[in-house]
Short mmCIF file of C-alpha atoms in Angstrom, two decimals:
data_model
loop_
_atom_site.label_atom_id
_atom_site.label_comp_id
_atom_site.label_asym_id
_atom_site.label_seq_id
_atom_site.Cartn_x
_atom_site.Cartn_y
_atom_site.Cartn_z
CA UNK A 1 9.04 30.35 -4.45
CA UNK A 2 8.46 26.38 -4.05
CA UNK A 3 11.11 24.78 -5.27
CA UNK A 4 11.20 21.28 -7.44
CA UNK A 5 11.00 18.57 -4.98
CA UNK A 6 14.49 16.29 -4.79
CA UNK A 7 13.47 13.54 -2.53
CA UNK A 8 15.27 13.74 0.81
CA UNK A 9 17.25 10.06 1.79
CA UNK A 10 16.91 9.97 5.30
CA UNK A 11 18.80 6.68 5.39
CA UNK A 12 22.15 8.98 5.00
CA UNK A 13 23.99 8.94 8.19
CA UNK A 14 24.21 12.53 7.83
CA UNK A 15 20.48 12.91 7.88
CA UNK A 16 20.32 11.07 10.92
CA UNK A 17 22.25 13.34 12.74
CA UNK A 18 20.21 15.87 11.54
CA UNK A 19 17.08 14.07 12.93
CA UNK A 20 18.17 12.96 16.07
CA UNK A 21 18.25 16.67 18.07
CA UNK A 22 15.14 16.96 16.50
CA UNK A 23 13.84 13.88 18.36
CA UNK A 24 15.40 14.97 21.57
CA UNK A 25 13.06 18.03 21.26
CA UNK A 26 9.84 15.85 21.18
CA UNK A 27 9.04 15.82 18.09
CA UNK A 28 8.03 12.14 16.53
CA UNK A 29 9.94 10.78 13.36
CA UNK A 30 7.55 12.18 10.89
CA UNK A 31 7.44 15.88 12.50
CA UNK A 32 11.21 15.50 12.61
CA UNK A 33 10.93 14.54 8.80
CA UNK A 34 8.59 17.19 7.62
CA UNK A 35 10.88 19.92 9.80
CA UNK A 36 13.80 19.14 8.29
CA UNK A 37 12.14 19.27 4.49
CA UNK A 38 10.57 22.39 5.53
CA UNK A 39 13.54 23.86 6.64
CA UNK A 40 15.76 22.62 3.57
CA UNK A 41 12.82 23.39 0.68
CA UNK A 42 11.98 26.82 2.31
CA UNK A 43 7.98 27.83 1.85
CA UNK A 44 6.54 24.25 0.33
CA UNK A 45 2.87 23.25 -0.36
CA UNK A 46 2.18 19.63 1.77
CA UNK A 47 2.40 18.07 -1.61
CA UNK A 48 6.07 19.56 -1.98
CA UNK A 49 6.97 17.91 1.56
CA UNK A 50 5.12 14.60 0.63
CA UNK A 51 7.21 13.95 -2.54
CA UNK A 52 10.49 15.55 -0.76
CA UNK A 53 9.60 13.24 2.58
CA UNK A 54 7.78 10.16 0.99
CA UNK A 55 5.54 10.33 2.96
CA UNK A 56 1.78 10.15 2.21
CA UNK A 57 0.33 13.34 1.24
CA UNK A 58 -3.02 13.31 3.15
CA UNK A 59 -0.87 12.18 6.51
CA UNK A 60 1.72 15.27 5.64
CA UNK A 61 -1.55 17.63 6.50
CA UNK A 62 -1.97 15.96 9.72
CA UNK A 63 2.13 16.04 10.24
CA UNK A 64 2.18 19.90 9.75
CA UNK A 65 -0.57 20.79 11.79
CA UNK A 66 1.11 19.59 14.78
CA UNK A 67 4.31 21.05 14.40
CA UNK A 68 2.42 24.66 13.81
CA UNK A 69 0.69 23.43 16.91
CA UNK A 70 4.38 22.88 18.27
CA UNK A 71 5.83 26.33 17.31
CA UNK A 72 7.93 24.28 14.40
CA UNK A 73 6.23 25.70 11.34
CA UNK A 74 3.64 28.44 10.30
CA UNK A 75 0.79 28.13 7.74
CA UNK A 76 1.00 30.90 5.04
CA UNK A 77 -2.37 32.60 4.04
CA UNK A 78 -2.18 31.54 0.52
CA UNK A 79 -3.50 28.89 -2.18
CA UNK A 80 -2.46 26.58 -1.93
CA UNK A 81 -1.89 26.37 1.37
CA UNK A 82 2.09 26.79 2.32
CA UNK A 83 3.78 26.30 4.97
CA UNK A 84 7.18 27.45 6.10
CA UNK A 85 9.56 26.45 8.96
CA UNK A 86 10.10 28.66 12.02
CA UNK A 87 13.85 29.12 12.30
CA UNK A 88 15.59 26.42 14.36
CA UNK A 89 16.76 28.83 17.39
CA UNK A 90 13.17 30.05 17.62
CA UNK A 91 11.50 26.92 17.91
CA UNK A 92 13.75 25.22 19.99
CA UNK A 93 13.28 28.65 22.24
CA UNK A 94 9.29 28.14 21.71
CA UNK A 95 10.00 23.80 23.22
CA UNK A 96 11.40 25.65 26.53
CA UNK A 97 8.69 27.90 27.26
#
């Protein structure tokens, strides 16, 4: 179930902490971004993470890709298209392989 999109402030301090491991794993501020609203909205379509992320929907395709090409996130054989986060423990397990 996709839920309704409540735009994610990542100016909050407490977001930034949230990012910041994420960078230290490699991933860029936009797959760090797009993780963190995948991991907080559940399964989402890339037009759920663009208006939670604010970022631009036909970029958010591009973002996703990598990360599923990073272990971060899967794609979902559905349509639309969803995508859903790998848990954190695995994917950081998946960076050290």
């Amino acid at each position: 179930m996709i839920l309704s999109a409540k735009k994610i402030d990542f100016s909050m301090e407490s977001t930034k902490k949230l990012l910041s491991p994420l960078l230290d794993l490699g991933l860029n501020k936009y797959e760090a971004r797009v993780y963190l609203s995948l991991i907080t909205e559940g399964t989402s379509t890339a037009k759920n993470v663009a208006d939670v992320t604010g970022i631009p929907y036909g970029k958010v395709y591009e973002i996703i890709n990598s990360l599923c090409n990073k272990g971060f996130s899967v794609l979902l054989p559905s349509k639309p298209m969803k995508y859903k986060a790998v848990s954190p423990s695995e994917a950081i397990r998946r960076t050290k392989e």
